[in-house]
Coordinates of C-alpha atoms and ligand atoms in Angstrom, one line a residue:
X1 CA 14.2 11.8 8.9
X2 CA 17.1 11.0 7.1
X3 CA 17.2 7.6 4.9
X4 CA 20.6 6.0 3.7
X5 CA 19.5 4.6 0.4
X6 CA 21.4 1.3 -1.7
X7 CA 20.7 0.5 -5.4
X8 CA 22.2 -2.3 -7.2
X9 CA 19.4 -4.1 -9.5
X10 CA 21.3 -4.7 -12.0
X11 CA 24.7 -2.3 -13.6
X12 CA 25.0 0.9 -11.0
X13 CA 26.1 0.8 -7.1
X14 CA 24.2 3.5 -5.9
X15 CA 23.7 5.1 -2.3
X16 CA 22.0 7.8 -1.1
X17 CA 20.4 10.2 1.6
X18 CA 17.4 11.8 1.0
X19 CA 15.5 14.0 4.2
X20 CA 11.8 13.7 4.4
X21 CA 11.4 11.3 1.5
X22 CA 11.8 14.6 -0.9
X23 CA 15.3 16.4 0.3
X24 CA 18.5 15.0 -1.8
X25 CA 21.1 15.4 0.8
X26 CA 23.5 12.8 -1.5
X27 CA 23.5 11.1 -4.8
X28 CA 26.2 9.0 -5.9
X29 CA 26.2 6.7 -8.7
X30 CA 28.4 4.2 -9.9
X31 CA 27.9 3.0 -13.2
X32 CA 29.4 -0.3 -15.0
X33 CA 28.3 0.6 -18.3
X34 CA 32.2 1.2 -19.4
X35 CA 32.8 -2.9 -19.3
X36 CA 29.4 -4.3 -19.8
X37 CA 29.7 -2.8 -23.5
X38 CA 32.2 -4.8 -24.4
X39 CA 29.3 -7.9 -24.3
X40 CA 26.8 -5.6 -25.3
X41 CA 25.2 -6.0 -22.7
X42 CA 24.8 -6.7 -18.9
X43 CA 26.6 -10.0 -18.0
X44 CA 25.6 -10.7 -14.4
X45 CA 28.2 -12.2 -12.8
X46 CA 30.5 -9.3 -13.4
X47 CA 27.5 -7.0 -12.2
X48 CA 28.0 -9.1 -8.5
X49 CA 31.6 -8.7 -8.7
X50 CA 31.5 -5.2 -9.4
X51 CA 29.0 -4.4 -6.7
X52 CA 30.8 -5.7 -4.2
X53 CA 33.8 -4.0 -5.0
X54 CA 32.2 -1.0 -5.4
X55 CA 29.7 -0.5 -2.3
X56 CA 31.5 0.1 0.3
X57 CA 32.8 3.4 -1.2
X58 CA 29.8 4.3 -2.8
X59 CA 28.6 4.2 0.5
X60 CA 31.0 6.4 2.4
X61 CA 31.1 8.6 -0.6
X62 CA 27.4 9.4 0.1
X63 CA 27.5 9.9 3.7
X64 CA 30.1 12.5 2.9
X65 CA 28.4 14.3 0.7
X66 CA 25.7 14.5 3.0
X67 CA 28.3 15.9 5.4
X68 CA 26.9 12.8 7.3
X69 CA 28.0 10.2 9.6
X70 CA 25.9 6.7 10.4
X71 CA 25.2 8.6 13.4
X72 CA 22.6 10.9 11.9
X73 CA 21.3 8.0 9.3
X74 CA 17.7 7.4 11.3
X75 CA 16.7 4.2 8.6
X76 CA 18.5 2.1 5.8
X77 CA 16.4 1.5 2.1
X78 CA 17.6 -0.8 -0.3
X79 CA 16.5 -2.2 -3.3
X80 CA 15.3 -6.0 -3.2
X81 CA 13.2 -6.9 -5.9
X82 CA 13.1 -7.2 -8.8
X83 CA 16.2 -7.3 -10.4
X84 CA 19.6 -9.3 -11.3
X85 CA 19.6 -11.7 -8.1
X86 CA 23.1 -11.2 -7.3
X87 CA 23.3 -8.0 -8.0
X88 CA 20.3 -7.4 -5.6
X89 CA 22.1 -9.8 -3.3
X90 CA 24.8 -7.3 -2.4
X91 CA 22.9 -4.3 -2.2
X92 CA 20.7 -6.5 0.4
X93 CA 23.2 -7.9 2.7
X94 CA 25.0 -4.7 2.5
X95 CA 22.0 -3.0 4.1
X96 CA 20.7 -5.5 6.7
X97 CA 25.0 -5.4 7.6
X98 CA 24.9 -1.6 8.6
X99 CA 20.4 -2.1 10.1
X100 CA 21.9 -4.8 12.2
X101 CA 25.0 -3.2 13.1
X102 CA 23.2 0.0 14.1
X103 CA 20.1 -1.2 15.6
X104 CA 18.1 1.2 13.3
X105 CA 15.8 -0.2 10.5
X106 CA 15.7 -1.4 7.3
X107 CA 13.0 -0.7 4.8
X108 CA 13.1 -2.8 1.7
X109 CA 12.0 -1.0 -1.6
X110 CA 10.4 -2.4 -5.0
X111 CA 12.6 -0.7 -7.9
X112 CA 9.9 0.0 -10.1
X113 CA 8.0 1.9 -7.1
X114 CA 11.7 3.9 -6.6
X115 CA 11.3 4.9 -10.3
X116 CA 7.8 5.9 -9.7
X117 CA 9.1 8.0 -6.6
X118 CA 11.7 10.2 -8.9
X119 CA 8.7 12.5 -9.7
X120 CA 8.0 13.0 -6.2
X121 CA 12.2 14.0 -5.7
X122 CA 11.5 16.1 -8.9
X123 CA 8.5 17.8 -8.2
X124 CA 6.8 18.4 -4.8
X125 CA 3.7 19.1 -6.4
X126 CA 2.8 15.8 -7.2
X127 CA 1.1 13.2 -4.8
X128 CA -1.2 10.3 -5.8
X129 CA -3.7 9.3 -7.4
X130 CA -2.4 9.4 -10.8
X131 CA -1.3 7.4 -14.0
X132 CA 2.5 6.3 -14.5
X133 CA 3.6 4.5 -18.0
X134 CA 6.7 3.2 -16.3
X135 CA 9.1 2.2 -19.3
X136 CA 12.6 0.9 -18.2
X137 CA 15.3 -1.6 -19.5
X138 CA 13.6 -4.6 -17.5
X139 CA 9.7 -3.2 -17.5
X140 CA 7.0 -1.7 -19.2
X141 CA 4.0 -1.2 -17.4
X142 CA 0.6 1.1 -17.0
X143 CA 0.0 1.8 -13.1
X144 CA -2.9 3.1 -11.3
X145 CA -0.8 5.3 -8.1
X146 CA -3.4 4.8 -5.6
X147 CA -1.7 6.2 -2.8
X148 CA 2.1 6.3 -2.0
X149 CA 2.3 2.6 -1.5
X150 CA -1.0 1.7 -3.4
X151 CA -0.3 0.1 -6.8
X152 CA -3.0 -1.3 -9.7
X153 CA -0.4 -2.5 -12.7
X154 CA -3.7 -2.5 -15.8
X155 CA -0.9 -3.0 -18.5
X156 CA 2.4 -4.3 -19.1
X157 CA 4.7 -5.8 -22.1
X158 CA 3.8 -9.3 -23.0
X159 CA 7.8 -9.9 -24.6
X160 CA 10.5 -7.0 -24.5
X161 CA 10.2 -4.3 -22.1
X162 CA 10.2 -0.8 -24.1
X163 CA 14.3 -0.2 -22.9
X164 CA 15.2 -3.7 -24.2
X165 CA 13.4 -3.0 -27.6
X166 CA 15.4 0.3 -27.6
X167 CA 19.1 -1.8 -27.3
X168 CA 18.0 -4.5 -29.5
X169 CA 17.4 -2.2 -32.4
X170 CA 20.6 -0.3 -31.4
X171 CA 22.7 -3.2 -31.7
X172 CA 21.3 -3.7 -35.1
X173 CA 22.3 -0.8 -36.0
X174 CA 25.5 -0.9 -34.9
X175 CA 25.3 1.5 -31.7
X176 CA 27.0 0.3 -28.1
X177 CA 25.0 -0.7 -25.6
X178 CA 23.1 0.6 -23.5
X179 CA 22.0 1.7 -27.4
X180 CA 18.4 3.9 -26.0
X181 CA 20.5 7.2 -25.4
X182 CA 22.4 6.6 -29.2
X183 CA 18.9 5.9 -30.6
X184 CA 17.7 9.1 -29.3
X185 CA 20.7 11.0 -30.7
X186 CA 20.7 9.5 -34.5
X187 CA 17.3 9.9 -34.2
X188 CA 17.3 14.0 -34.0
X189 CA 18.8 13.6 -38.0
X190 CA 16.4 11.2 -38.9
X191 CA 13.7 11.3 -41.1
X192 CA 10.6 9.0 -39.4
X193 CA 9.0 8.5 -42.4
X194 CA 11.6 7.4 -44.5
X195 CA 10.6 3.7 -43.2
X196 CA 7.0 2.3 -41.9
X197 CA 6.9 -0.1 -38.7
X198 CA 4.1 -2.1 -37.1
X199 CA 2.0 -0.8 -34.2
X200 CA 1.6 -4.3 -33.1
X201 CA -2.2 -5.1 -31.4
X202 CA -2.6 -7.2 -28.4
X203 CA -5.7 -9.3 -28.5
X204 CA -7.2 -9.5 -25.4
X205 CA -6.1 -6.2 -22.8
X206 CA -5.5 -2.7 -25.4
X207 CA -3.5 -1.2 -22.5
X208 CA -0.2 -4.5 -22.7
X209 CA 2.3 -3.7 -24.8
X210 CA 4.6 -6.0 -27.4
X211 CA 7.9 -4.8 -28.8
X212 CA 9.6 -8.1 -30.1
X213 CA 7.8 -7.9 -33.5
X214 CA 8.8 -4.0 -33.8
X215 CA 12.5 -5.1 -33.2
X216 CA 11.9 -8.4 -35.5
X217 CA 11.0 -5.2 -38.1
X218 CA 14.2 -3.6 -37.6
X219 CA 16.1 -6.4 -38.0
X220 CA 14.1 -8.0 -41.1
X221 CA 14.8 -3.8 -42.5
X222 CA 19.0 -4.4 -41.8
X223 CA 19.2 -7.7 -43.1
X224 CA 17.4 -6.8 -46.2
X225 CA 19.3 -4.0 -47.3
X226 CA 22.3 -6.2 -46.2
X227 CA 21.2 -8.9 -48.3
X228 CA 20.5 -6.2 -52.1
X229 CA 23.9 -4.6 -51.1
X230 CA 22.3 -1.4 -50.0
X231 CA 22.9 0.7 -47.2
X232 CA 20.8 1.6 -44.6
X233 CA 19.9 5.3 -43.4
X234 CA 20.8 4.8 -39.7
X235 CA 19.4 8.0 -38.7
X236 CA 16.7 7.3 -40.7
X237 CA 15.5 3.7 -38.8
X238 CA 16.7 5.2 -35.4
X239 CA 13.9 8.5 -35.8
X240 CA 11.4 5.8 -37.4
X241 CA 11.9 2.8 -35.0
X242 CA 12.0 6.0 -31.7
X243 CA 8.7 7.8 -33.3
X244 CA 6.9 4.3 -33.2
X245 CA 7.6 3.1 -29.5
X246 CA 6.7 6.5 -28.7
X247 CA 3.5 6.1 -30.3
X248 CA 2.8 3.0 -29.2
X249 CA 3.6 3.8 -24.7
X250 CA 2.1 7.4 -25.4
X251 CA -1.2 6.5 -26.9
X252 CA -1.7 3.7 -24.9
X253 CA -0.9 5.7 -21.6
X254 CA -3.4 8.2 -23.0
X255 CA -6.8 5.6 -23.2
X256 CA -5.7 4.0 -19.9
X257 CA -5.7 7.7 -18.5
X258 CA -9.2 8.3 -20.2
X259 CA -10.8 5.2 -19.9
X260 CA -9.8 5.2 -15.8
X261 CA -10.4 8.4 -15.4
X262 CA -7.2 10.3 -14.1
X263 CA -6.6 13.6 -14.8
X264 CA -2.4 13.3 -13.7
X265 CA -0.3 11.6 -16.0
X266 CA 3.9 10.5 -14.6
X267 CA 6.0 9.1 -16.3
X268 CA 9.3 6.4 -14.9
X269 CA 12.1 4.8 -15.6
X270 CA 15.1 4.3 -18.1
X271 CA 13.9 5.2 -21.2
X272 CA 11.4 8.5 -19.6
X273 CA 15.1 10.0 -20.8
X274 CA 14.0 9.7 -24.7
X275 CA 12.7 13.0 -25.9
X276 CA 10.6 11.5 -28.3
X277 CA 8.6 10.0 -25.5
X278 CA 8.7 13.0 -23.6
X279 CA 8.1 15.4 -26.2
X280 CA 5.1 13.3 -27.4
X281 CA 3.4 13.1 -24.5
X282 CA 3.4 16.1 -23.4
X283 CA 2.2 17.4 -26.6
X284 CA -0.7 14.5 -26.1
X285 CA -1.7 15.7 -22.1
X286 CA -1.7 18.9 -23.2
X287 CA -4.4 18.5 -25.8
X288 CA -6.5 16.6 -23.2
X289 CA -5.6 19.0 -20.1
X290 CA -3.8 16.3 -18.3
X291 CA -0.9 17.8 -15.9
X292 CA 1.9 15.2 -16.5
X293 CA 4.9 14.9 -14.5
X294 CA 8.7 13.3 -15.6
X295 CA 11.5 13.0 -13.8
X296 CA 14.8 15.5 -14.1
X297 CA 16.9 13.7 -16.4
X298 CA 19.6 13.0 -14.0
X299 CA 16.6 10.6 -12.1
X300 CA 15.5 8.9 -15.3
X301 CA 18.1 6.0 -15.2
X302 CA 19.3 3.5 -11.9
X303 CA 19.9 6.0 -9.0
X304 CA 19.3 5.4 -4.9
X305 CA 17.5 9.1 -4.1
X306 CA 14.7 7.4 -5.9
X307 CA 15.2 4.6 -3.2
X308 CA 15.5 7.0 -0.7
X309 CA 12.0 9.1 -1.5
X310 CA 10.0 5.8 -1.9
X311 CA 11.3 4.3 1.3
X312 CA 10.1 6.9 3.2
X313 CA 6.3 6.3 2.3
X314 CA 7.3 2.6 2.8
X315 CA 8.5 3.4 6.7
X316 CA 5.6 5.7 7.3
X317 CA 3.7 3.2 6.1
X318 CA 5.2 0.3 8.3
X319 CA 7.1 -1.5 5.6
X320 CA 9.9 -3.1 7.3
X321 CA 13.1 -6.2 7.1
X322 CA 14.9 -8.2 9.2
X323 CA 18.2 -10.4 8.7
X324 CA 15.8 -12.6 6.9
X325 CA 15.2 -10.5 3.9
X326 CA 15.8 -11.7 1.1
X327 CA 16.2 -10.7 -2.3
X328 CA 13.7 -11.1 -5.2
X329 CA 14.1 -11.9 -8.7
X330 CA 10.8 -11.5 -10.2
X331 CA 7.9 -10.1 -8.3
X332 CA 4.9 -6.9 -9.6
X333 CA 4.0 -4.3 -7.6
X334 CA 0.9 -5.6 -7.0
X335 CA 1.8 -8.1 -4.7
X336 CA 3.3 -5.7 -2.3
X337 CA 0.5 -3.1 -2.7
X338 CA -0.7 -1.8 0.5
Ligands
KG4_1 O1 15.6 2.4 -15.5 P1 16.8 1.7 -16.3 O2 18.0 2.7 -15.7 O3 17.1 0.3 -15.6 C1 16.1 -0.7 -15.4 O4 15.8 -0.7 -14.6 O5 15.9 -1.6 -16.6 O6 16.4 1.7 -17.7 C2 17.9 1.6 -18.5 C3 16.8 1.3 -20.1 C4 18.2 1.2 -21.2 O7 17.5 -0.4 -21.6 C5 18.3 2.2 -22.0 O8 18.7 2.3 -23.1 C6 16.9 3.0 -22.2 O9 16.5 2.7 -20.9 N1 17.2 4.5 -21.8 C7 16.7 5.1 -22.9 C8 17.7 6.3 -23.0 N2 18.0 6.3 -21.9 C9 18.3 5.5 -20.7 N3 16.1 4.5 -24.0 C10 15.4 5.7 -24.7 N4 15.8 6.8 -24.9 C11 16.6 7.1 -23.8 N5 17.4 8.7 -24.2
ZN2 ZN1 16.0 0.8 -13.2

């Protein structure tokens, strides 16, 4: 079964053709990063306009790369939640048009479910149940993946998402948007022990995250140094920040796996490209004897292949949308769990 999937929840216009959930026939991503960079972050209105301009070409290229025509496609899929509402609307409207014009089924896909599914595309062996740490620009979750369409969120961020914290800290250090990858690079040559950063504790839920205090700590170090006329060592501060975020994400995930009895752990979302998060999670999972799955680097960020993969399992579970499908800016995975 061939699914043509569309993803437009943030600043990437993407389309892909995926066969039987696990085989990528094409995967086109048109990034708008260069434009949003000028503003230090994603400008929602600009993102929507660029999606409108790019989507037809991106979809055509995804069909051409897969050596398919619309006749060869069995179903369409689209990210409908969560994300920037104007951006999501471009993808959902386009996908509805395709489904209505061809009379073929339309599958609505949750963006975070898509990120998790990137692991199925990377490793044939992975099957639920397992525990997944999702860390992206908009979300930080620890999720029990009970089935291909069944989830239970056991931890979430109380304020900033991990990727958002990376981007804000990067901005303070003078790196361009999106800063996560620049912090990762700078940290390679930095000493993480030069600066001491807090490990915020959350009362109430031991699996929740809080990153805003950490971001403030980085801002304070930079401002204090500026006031004293001392130069901060950017690489050292980047390394300290990255190490602290990695420790917070990984320690919570490992204790959640132990407490909930999981021996299989997965990682997902844009921050899963981070070398320190990957290395630390690998090390800790090895210590505990857990099996670890991580998405291939090219599938960590937003793409439509992961949406096409998840759509296959949503299709098998009977999930369908019609012309009344609307985009939804905020929607927890718990709410769509079957
Ligand atoms: O999942 P994603 O592509 O978009 C959302 O769904 O939000 O995640 C984007 C986030 C950005 O905050 C970006 O800085 C971060 O992922 N990111 C990284 C790295 N690569 C991307 N953060 C840390 N280290 C990286 N190597
Ligand atoms: Zn994403």
